[in-house]
Coordinates of N, CA and C in Angstrom, one line a residue:
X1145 N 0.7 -40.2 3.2 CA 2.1 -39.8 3.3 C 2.3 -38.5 4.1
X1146 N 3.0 -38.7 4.7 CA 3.2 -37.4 6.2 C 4.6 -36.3 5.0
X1147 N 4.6 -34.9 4.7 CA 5.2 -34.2 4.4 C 6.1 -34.2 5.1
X1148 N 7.3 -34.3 4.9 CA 8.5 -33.7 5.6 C 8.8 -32.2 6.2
X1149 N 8.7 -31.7 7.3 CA 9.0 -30.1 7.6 C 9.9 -30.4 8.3
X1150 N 10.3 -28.9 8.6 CA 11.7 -28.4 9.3 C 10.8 -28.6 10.9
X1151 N 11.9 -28.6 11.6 CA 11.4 -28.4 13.4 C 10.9 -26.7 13.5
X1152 N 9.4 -27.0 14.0 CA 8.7 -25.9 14.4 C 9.1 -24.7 14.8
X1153 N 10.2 -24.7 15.4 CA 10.7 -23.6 16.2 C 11.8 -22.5 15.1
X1154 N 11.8 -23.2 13.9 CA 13.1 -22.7 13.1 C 12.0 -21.8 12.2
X1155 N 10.6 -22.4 11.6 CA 9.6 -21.7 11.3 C 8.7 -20.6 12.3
X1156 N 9.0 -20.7 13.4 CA 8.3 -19.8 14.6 C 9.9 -18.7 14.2
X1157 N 11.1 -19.0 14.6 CA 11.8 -17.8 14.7 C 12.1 -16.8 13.4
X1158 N 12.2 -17.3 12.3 CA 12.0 -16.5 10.9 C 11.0 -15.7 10.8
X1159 N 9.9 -16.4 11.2 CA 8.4 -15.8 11.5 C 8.6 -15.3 12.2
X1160 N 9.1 -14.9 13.4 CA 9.2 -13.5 13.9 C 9.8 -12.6 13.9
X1161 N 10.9 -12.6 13.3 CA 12.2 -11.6 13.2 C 11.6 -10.7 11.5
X1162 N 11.1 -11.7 10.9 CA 10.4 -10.6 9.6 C 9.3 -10.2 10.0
X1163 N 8.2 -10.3 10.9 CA 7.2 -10.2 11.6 C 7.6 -8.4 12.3
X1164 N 9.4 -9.1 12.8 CA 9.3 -7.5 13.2 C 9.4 -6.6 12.5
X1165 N 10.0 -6.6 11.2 CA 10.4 -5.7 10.2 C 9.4 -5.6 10.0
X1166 N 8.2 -5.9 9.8 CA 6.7 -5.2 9.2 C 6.4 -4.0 10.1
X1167 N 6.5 -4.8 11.6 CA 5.8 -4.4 12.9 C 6.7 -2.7 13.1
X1168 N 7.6 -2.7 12.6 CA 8.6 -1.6 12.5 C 8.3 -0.5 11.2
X1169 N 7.9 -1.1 10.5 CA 8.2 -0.4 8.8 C 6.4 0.5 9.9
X1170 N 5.8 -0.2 10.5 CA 4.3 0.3 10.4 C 4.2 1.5 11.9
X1171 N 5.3 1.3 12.8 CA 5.3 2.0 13.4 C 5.9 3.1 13.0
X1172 N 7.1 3.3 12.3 CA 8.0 4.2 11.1 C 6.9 5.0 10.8
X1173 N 6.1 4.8 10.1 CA 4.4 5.5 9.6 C 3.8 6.0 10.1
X1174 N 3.8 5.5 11.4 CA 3.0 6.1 12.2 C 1.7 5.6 12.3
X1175 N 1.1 4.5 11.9 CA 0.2 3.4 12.1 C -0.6 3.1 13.2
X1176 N -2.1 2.5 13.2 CA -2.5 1.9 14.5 C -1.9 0.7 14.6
X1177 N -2.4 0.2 15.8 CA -1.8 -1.2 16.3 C -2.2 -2.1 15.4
X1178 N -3.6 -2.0 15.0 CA -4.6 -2.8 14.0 C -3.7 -3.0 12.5
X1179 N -3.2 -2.3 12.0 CA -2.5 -1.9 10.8 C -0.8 -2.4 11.0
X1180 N -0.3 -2.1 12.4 CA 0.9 -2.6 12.7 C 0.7 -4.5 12.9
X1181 N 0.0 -4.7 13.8 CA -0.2 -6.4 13.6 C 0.0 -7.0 12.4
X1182 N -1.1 -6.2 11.1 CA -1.5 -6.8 10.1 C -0.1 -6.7 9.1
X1183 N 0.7 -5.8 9.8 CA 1.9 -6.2 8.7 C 2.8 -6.6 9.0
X1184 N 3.0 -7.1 10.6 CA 3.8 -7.8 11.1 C 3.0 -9.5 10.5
X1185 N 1.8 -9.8 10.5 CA 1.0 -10.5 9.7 C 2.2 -10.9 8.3
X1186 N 1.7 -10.0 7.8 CA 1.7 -10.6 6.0 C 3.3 -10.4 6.1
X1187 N 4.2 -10.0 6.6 CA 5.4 -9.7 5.9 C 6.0 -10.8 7.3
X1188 N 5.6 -11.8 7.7 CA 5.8 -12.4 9.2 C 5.8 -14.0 7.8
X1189 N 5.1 -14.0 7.8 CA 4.3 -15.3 7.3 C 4.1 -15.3 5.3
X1190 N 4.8 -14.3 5.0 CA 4.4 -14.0 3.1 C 5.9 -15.1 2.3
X1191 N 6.6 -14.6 3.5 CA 7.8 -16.0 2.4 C 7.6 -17.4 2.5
X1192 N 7.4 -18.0 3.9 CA 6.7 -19.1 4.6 C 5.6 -19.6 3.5
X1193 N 4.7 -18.5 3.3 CA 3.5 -19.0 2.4 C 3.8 -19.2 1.0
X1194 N 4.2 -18.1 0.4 CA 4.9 -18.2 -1.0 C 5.6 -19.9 -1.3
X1195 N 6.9 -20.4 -1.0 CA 7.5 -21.4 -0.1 C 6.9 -22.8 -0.4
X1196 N 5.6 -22.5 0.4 CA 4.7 -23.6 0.8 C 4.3 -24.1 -0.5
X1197 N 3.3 -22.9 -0.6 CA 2.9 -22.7 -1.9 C 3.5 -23.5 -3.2
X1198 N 4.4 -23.3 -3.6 CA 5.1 -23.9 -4.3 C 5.1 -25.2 -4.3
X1199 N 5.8 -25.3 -3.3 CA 5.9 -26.9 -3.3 C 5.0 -27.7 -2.9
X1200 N 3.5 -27.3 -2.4 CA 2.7 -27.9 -2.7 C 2.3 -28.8 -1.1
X1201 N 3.0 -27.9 -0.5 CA 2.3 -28.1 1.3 C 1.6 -27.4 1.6
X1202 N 0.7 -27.5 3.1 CA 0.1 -27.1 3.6 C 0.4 -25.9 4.1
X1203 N 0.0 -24.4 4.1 CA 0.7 -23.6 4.6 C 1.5 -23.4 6.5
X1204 N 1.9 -23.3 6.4 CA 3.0 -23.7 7.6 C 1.8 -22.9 8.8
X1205 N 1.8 -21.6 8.7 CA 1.1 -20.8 10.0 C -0.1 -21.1 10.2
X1206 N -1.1 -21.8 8.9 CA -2.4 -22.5 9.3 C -2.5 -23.7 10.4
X1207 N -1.6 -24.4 10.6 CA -1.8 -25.6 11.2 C -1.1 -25.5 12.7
X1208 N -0.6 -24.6 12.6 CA 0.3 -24.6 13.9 C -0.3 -23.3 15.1
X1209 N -0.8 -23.6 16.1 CA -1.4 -22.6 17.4 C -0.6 -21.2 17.8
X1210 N 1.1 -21.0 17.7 CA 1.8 -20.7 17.6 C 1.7 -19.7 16.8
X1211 N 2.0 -19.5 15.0 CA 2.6 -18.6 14.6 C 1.8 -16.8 15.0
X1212 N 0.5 -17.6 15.3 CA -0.4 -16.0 15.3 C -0.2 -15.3 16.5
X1213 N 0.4 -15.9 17.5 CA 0.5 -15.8 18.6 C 2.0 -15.2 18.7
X1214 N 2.7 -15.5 18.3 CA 4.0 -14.8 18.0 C 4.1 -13.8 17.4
X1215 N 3.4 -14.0 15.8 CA 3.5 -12.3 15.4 C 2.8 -11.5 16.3
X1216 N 1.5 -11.5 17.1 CA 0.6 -10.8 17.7 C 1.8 -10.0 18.5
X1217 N 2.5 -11.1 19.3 CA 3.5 -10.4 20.7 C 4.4 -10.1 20.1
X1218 N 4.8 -10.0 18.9 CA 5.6 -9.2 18.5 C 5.6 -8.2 17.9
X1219 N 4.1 -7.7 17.5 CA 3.8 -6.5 17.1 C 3.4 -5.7 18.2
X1220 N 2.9 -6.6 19.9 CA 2.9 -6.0 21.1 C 4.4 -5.1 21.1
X1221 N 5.5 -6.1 21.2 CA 6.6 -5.7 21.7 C 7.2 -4.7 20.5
X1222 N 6.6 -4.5 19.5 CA 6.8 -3.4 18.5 C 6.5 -2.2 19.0
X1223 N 5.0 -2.4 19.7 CA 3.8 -1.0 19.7 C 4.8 -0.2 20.9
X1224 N 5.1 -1.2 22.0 CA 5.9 -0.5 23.3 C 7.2 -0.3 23.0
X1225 N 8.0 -0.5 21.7 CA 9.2 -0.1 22.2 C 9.2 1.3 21.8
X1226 N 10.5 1.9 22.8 CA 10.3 3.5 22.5 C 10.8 3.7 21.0
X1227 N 10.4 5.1 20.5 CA 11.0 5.3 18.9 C 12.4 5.5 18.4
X1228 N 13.4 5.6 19.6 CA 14.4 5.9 19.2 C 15.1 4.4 18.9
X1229 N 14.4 3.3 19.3 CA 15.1 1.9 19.3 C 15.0 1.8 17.7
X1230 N 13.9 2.2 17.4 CA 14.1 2.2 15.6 C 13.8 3.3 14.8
X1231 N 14.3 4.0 15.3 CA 15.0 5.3 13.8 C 15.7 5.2 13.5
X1232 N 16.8 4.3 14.0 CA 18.3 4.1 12.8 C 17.5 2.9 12.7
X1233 N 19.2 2.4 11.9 CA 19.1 1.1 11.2 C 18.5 -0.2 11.7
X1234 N 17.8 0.2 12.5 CA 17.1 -1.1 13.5 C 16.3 -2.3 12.5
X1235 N 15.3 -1.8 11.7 CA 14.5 -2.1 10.6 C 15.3 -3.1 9.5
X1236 N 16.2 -2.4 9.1 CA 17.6 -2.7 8.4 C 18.0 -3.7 8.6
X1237 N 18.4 -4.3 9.6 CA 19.2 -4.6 10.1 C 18.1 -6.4 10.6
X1238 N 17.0 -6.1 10.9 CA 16.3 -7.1 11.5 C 15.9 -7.6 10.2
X1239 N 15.6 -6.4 9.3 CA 15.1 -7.5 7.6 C 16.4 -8.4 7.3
X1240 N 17.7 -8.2 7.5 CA 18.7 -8.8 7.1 C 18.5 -10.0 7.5
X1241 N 18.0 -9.8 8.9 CA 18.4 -11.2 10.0 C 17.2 -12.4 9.2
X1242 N 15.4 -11.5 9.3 CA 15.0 -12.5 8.4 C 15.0 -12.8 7.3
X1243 N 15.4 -12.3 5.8 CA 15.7 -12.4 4.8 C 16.9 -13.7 4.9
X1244 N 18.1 -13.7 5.5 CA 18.7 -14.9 6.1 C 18.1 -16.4 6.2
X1245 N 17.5 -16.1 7.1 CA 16.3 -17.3 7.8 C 15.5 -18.0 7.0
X1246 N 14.9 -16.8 6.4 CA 13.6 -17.5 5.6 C 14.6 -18.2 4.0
X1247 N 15.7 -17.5 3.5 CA 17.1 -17.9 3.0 C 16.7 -19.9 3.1
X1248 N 17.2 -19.6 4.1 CA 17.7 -20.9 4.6 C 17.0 -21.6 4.5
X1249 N 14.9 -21.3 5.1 CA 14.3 -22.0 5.6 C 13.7 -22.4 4.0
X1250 N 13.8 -21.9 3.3 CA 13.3 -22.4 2.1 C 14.3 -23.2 1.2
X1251 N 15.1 -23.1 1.3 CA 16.2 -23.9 0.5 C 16.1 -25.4 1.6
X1252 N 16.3 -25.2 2.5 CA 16.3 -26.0 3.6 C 14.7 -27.5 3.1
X1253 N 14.0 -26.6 3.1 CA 12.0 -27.0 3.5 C 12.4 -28.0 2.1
X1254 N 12.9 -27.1 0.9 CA 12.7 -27.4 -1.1 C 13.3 -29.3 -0.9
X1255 N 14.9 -29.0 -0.2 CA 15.0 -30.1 -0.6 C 14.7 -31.5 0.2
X1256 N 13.8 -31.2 1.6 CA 13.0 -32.1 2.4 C 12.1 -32.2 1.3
X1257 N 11.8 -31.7 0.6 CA 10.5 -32.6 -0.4 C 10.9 -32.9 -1.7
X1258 N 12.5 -33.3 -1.9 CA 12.8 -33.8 -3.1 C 13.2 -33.1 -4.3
X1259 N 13.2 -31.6 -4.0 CA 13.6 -30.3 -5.0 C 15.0 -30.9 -5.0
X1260 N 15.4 -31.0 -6.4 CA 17.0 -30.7 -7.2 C 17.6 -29.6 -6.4
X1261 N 18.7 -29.8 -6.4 CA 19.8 -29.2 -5.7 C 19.9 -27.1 -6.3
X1262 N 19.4 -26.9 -7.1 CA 19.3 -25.9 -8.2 C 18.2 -25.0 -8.2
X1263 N 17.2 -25.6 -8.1 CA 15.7 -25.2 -8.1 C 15.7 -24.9 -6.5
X1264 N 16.2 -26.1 -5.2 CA 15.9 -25.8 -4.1 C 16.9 -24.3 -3.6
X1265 N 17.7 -24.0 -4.5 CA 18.2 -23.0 -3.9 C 17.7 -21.7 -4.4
X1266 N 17.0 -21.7 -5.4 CA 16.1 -20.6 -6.3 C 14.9 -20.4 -5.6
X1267 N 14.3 -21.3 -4.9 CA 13.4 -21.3 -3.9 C 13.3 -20.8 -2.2
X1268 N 14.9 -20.6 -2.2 CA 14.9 -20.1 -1.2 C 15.3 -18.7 -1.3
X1269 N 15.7 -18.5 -2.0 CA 16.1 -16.8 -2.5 C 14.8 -16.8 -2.6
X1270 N 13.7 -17.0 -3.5 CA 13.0 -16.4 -3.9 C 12.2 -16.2 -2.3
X1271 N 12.0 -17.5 -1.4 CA 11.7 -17.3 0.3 C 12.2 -16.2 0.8
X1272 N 13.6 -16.1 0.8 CA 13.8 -15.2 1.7 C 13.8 -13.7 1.1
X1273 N 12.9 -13.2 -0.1 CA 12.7 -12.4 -0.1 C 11.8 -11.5 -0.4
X1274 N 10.7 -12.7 -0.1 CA 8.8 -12.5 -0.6 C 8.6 -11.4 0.5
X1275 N 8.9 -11.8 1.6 CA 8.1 -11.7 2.8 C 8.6 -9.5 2.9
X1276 N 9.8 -9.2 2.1 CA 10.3 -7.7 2.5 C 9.4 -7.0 1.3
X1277 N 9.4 -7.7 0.0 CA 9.2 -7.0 -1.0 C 7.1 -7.2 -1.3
X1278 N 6.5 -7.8 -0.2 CA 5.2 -8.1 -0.2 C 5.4 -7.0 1.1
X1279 N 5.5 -6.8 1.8 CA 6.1 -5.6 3.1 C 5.9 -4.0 2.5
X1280 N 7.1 -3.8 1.8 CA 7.0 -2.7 0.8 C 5.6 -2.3 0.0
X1281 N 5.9 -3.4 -0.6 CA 4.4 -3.0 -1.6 C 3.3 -2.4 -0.8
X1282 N 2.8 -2.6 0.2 CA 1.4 -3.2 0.5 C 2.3 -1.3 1.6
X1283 N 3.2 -0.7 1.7 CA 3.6 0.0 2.4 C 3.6 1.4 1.4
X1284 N 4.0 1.1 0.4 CA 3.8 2.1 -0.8 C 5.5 2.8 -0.8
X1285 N 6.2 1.6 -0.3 CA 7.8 1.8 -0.1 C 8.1 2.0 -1.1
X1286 N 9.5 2.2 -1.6 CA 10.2 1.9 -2.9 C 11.1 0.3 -2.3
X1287 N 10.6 -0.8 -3.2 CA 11.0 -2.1 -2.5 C 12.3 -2.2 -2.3
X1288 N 12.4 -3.1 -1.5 CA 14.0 -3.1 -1.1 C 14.8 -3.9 -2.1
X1289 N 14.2 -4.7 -2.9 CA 15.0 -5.1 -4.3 C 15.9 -4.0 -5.2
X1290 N 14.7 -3.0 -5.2 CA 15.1 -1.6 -6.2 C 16.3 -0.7 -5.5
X1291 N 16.8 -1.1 -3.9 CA 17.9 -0.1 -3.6 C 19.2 -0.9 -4.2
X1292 N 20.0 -0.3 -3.8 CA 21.8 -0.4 -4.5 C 22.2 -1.6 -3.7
X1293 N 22.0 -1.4 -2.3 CA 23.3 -2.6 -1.7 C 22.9 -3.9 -1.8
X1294 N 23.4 -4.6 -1.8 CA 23.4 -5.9 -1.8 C 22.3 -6.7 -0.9
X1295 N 21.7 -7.1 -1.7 CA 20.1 -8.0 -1.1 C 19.9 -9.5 -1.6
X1296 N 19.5 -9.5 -2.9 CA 19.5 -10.6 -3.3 C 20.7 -11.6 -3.4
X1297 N 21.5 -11.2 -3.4 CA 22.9 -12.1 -3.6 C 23.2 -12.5 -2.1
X1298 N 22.5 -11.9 -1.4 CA 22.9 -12.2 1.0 C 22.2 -13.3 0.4
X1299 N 20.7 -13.5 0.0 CA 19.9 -14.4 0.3 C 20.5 -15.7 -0.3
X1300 N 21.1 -15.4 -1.9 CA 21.5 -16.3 -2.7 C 22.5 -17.2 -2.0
X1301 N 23.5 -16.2 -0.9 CA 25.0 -16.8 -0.4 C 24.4 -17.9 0.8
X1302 N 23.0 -17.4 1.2 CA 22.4 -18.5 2.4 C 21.5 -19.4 1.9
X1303 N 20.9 -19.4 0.4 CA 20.3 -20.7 0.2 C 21.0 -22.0 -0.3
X1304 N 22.4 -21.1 -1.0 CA 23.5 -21.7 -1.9 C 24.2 -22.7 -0.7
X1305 N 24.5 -22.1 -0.1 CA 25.4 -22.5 1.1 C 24.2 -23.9 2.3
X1306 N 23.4 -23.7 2.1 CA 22.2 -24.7 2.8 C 22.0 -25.6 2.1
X1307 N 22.3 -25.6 0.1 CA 22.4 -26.7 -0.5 C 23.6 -27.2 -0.4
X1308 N 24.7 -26.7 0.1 CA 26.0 -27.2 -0.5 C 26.2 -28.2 0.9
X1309 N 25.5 -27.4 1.8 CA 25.8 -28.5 3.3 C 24.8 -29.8 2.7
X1310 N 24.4 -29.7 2.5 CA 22.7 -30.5 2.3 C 24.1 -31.6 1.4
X1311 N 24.3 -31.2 0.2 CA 25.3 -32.3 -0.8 C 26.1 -32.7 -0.4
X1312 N 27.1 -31.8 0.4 CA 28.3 -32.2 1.4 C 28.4 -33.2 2.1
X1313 N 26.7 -33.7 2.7 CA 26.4 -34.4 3.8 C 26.9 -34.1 5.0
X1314 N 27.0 -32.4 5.7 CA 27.4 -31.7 6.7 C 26.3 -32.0 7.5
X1315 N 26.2 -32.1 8.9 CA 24.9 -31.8 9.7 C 23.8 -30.9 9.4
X1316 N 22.5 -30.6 9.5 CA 21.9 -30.2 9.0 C 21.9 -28.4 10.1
X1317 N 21.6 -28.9 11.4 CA 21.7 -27.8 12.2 C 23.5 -26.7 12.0
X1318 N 24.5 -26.9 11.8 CA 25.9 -26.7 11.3 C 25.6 -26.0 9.8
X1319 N 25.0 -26.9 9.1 CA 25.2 -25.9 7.5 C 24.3 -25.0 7.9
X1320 N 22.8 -25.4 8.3 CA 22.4 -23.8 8.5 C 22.9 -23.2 8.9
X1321 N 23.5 -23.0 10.5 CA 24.0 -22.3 11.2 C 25.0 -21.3 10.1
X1322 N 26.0 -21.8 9.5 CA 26.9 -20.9 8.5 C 26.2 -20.8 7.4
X1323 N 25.2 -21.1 6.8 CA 24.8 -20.3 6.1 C 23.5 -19.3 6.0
X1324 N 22.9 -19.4 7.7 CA 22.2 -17.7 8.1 C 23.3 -17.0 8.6
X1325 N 24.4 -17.1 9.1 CA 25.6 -16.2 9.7 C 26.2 -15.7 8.1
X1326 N 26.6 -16.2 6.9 CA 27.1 -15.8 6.0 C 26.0 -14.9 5.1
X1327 N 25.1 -15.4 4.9 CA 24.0 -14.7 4.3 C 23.7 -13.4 4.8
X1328 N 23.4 -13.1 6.4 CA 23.6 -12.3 7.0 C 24.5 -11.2 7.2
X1329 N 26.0 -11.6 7.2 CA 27.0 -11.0 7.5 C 27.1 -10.2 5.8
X1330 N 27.2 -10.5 4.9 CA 26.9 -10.3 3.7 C 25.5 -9.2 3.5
X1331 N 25.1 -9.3 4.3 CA 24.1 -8.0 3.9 C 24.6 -7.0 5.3
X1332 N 24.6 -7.1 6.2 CA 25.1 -6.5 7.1 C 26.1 -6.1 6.6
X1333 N 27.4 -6.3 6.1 CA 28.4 -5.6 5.6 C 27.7 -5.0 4.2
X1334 N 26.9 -4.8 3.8 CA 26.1 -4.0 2.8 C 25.1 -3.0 3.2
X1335 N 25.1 -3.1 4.2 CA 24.0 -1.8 5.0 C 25.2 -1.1 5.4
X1336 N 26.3 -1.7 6.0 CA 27.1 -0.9 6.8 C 28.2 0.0 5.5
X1337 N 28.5 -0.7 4.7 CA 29.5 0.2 4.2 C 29.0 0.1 2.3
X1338 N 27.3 0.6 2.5 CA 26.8 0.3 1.2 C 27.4 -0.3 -0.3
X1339 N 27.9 -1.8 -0.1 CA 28.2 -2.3 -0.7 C 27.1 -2.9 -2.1
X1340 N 27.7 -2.5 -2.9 CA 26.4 -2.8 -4.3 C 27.3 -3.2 -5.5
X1341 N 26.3 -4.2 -6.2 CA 27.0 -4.7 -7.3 C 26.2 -3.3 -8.4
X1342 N 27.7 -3.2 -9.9 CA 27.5 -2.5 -10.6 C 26.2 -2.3 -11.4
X1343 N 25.5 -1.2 -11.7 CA 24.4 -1.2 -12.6 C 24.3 -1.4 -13.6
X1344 N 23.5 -1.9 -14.8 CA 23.3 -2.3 -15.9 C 24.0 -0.6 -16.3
X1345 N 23.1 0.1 -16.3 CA 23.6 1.8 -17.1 C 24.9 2.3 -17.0
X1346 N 25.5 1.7 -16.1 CA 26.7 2.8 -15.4 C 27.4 2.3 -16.7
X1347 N 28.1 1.7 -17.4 CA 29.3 1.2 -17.9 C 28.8 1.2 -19.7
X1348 N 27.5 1.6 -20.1 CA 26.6 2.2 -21.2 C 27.0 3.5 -21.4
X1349 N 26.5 4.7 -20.0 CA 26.5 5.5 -20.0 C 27.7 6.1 -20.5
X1350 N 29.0 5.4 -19.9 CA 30.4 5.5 -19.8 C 31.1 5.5 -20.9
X1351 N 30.6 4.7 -21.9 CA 30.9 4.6 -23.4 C 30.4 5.6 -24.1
X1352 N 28.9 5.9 -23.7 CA 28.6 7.0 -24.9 C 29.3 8.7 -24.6
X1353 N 29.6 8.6 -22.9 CA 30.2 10.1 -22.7 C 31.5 10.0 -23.0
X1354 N 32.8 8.5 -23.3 CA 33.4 8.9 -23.9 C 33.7 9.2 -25.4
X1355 N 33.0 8.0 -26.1 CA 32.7 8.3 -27.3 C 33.1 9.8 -28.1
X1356 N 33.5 9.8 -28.8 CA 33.4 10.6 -30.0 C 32.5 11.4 -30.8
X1357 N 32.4 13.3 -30.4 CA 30.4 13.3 -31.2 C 31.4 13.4 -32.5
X1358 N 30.3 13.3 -33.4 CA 30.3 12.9 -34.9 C 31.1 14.3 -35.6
X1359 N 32.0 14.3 -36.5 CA 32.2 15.5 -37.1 C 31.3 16.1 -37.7
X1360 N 31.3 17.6 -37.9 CA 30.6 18.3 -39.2 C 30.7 18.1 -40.0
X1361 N 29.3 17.8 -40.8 CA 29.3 17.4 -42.4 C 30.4 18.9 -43.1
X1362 N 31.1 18.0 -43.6 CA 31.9 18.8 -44.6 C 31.2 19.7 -45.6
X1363 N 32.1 20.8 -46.0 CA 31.8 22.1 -46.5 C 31.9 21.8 -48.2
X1364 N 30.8 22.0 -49.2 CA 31.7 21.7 -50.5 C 32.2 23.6 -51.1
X1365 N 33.1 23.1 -51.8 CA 33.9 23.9 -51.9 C 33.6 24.5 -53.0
X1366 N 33.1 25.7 -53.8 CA 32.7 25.9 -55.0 C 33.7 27.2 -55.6

């Protein structure tokens, strides 16, 4: 029985756009090339694998001539760009794009192999967000789960939206298409105007500072 995958090239371009967020996080550091590759490597191909993993395919970048060959030129075209192209939000901004992608490409991959409509979209959040927070770690970051704006919920609005085309019976190339633009746009407008859902403590804290402190035990009177 031949596994069902996505067309190659949707796995090559996810794989490189998180490829560059590694290839960036390692230039940021100040890193060799050797160390820049290797995290354009694992944070290129760690949701893809995770993904696979799961559901019990082959891993995607083993089999194909391609993926090593794209991260490689992409951590080329990491090493040469000048530093001012990424000291702002450049990093930022490119994790959005793959966190999106990989979004999609896993919700997308889940229900090519028969994943429930529910699970395949839990699979892709959980895709599209291996490859930043395996990035982090391995960088000694504070992960990008742990900041304020809005992350997991971009990924959730692009795997959710990949099932709903998938049920809909919309074209396949079409639902993705709007739901890496909405997933995307959704975290982009959360870098840009640090949009964050409320904290567990804020609305705790809020009750006990209004709260009432306790009166003085009473005086007996003799």
């Amino acid at each position: 029985m031949i596994s069902p995958a996505l067309p190659p090239f949707l796995d090559l371009a996810g794989t490189a756009i998180f490829a560059l967020t590694g290839a960036l996080l390692a230039a940021r550091l100040r890193q060799t090339f050797v160390t820049m590759a290797f995290f354009a490597l694992v944070t290129g191909v760690g949701g893809g694998s995770l993904r696979d993993m799961l559901l019990g395919a082959p891993a995607f970048w083993l089999h194909s001539p391609w993926v090593a060959a794209v991260i490689f030129a992409t951590a080329l075209m990491a090493w040469f760009t000048p530093r001012k192209w990424w000291d702002n939000e450049l990093l930022e901004w490119a994790d959005a794009m793959g966190m999106a992608a990989f979004a999609v490409l896993g919700a997308a991959k889940a229900l090519a192999f028969g994943v429930a409509p529910l699970p395949a979209a839990v699979l892709g959040i959980v895709t599209g967000c291996a490859g930043g927070v395996i990035r982090d770690v391995i960088a000694g970051e504070p992960s990008i789960l742990m900041r304020p704006e809005l992350y997991v919920t971009a990924a959730a609005l692009s795997a959710m939206l990949t099932v709903g085309g998938e049920v809909a019976g919309l074209p396949a190339l079409i639902a993705w298409s709007v739901a890496w633009a909405a997933g995307f746009a959704l975290r982009g407008a959360a870098i840009r105007w640090r949009l964050a859902l409320p904290s567990y403590r804020e609305g705790k804290e809020q009750d006990e500072t209004s709260a009432p402190a306790d009166p003085p035990p009473a005086k007996n009177d003799r």
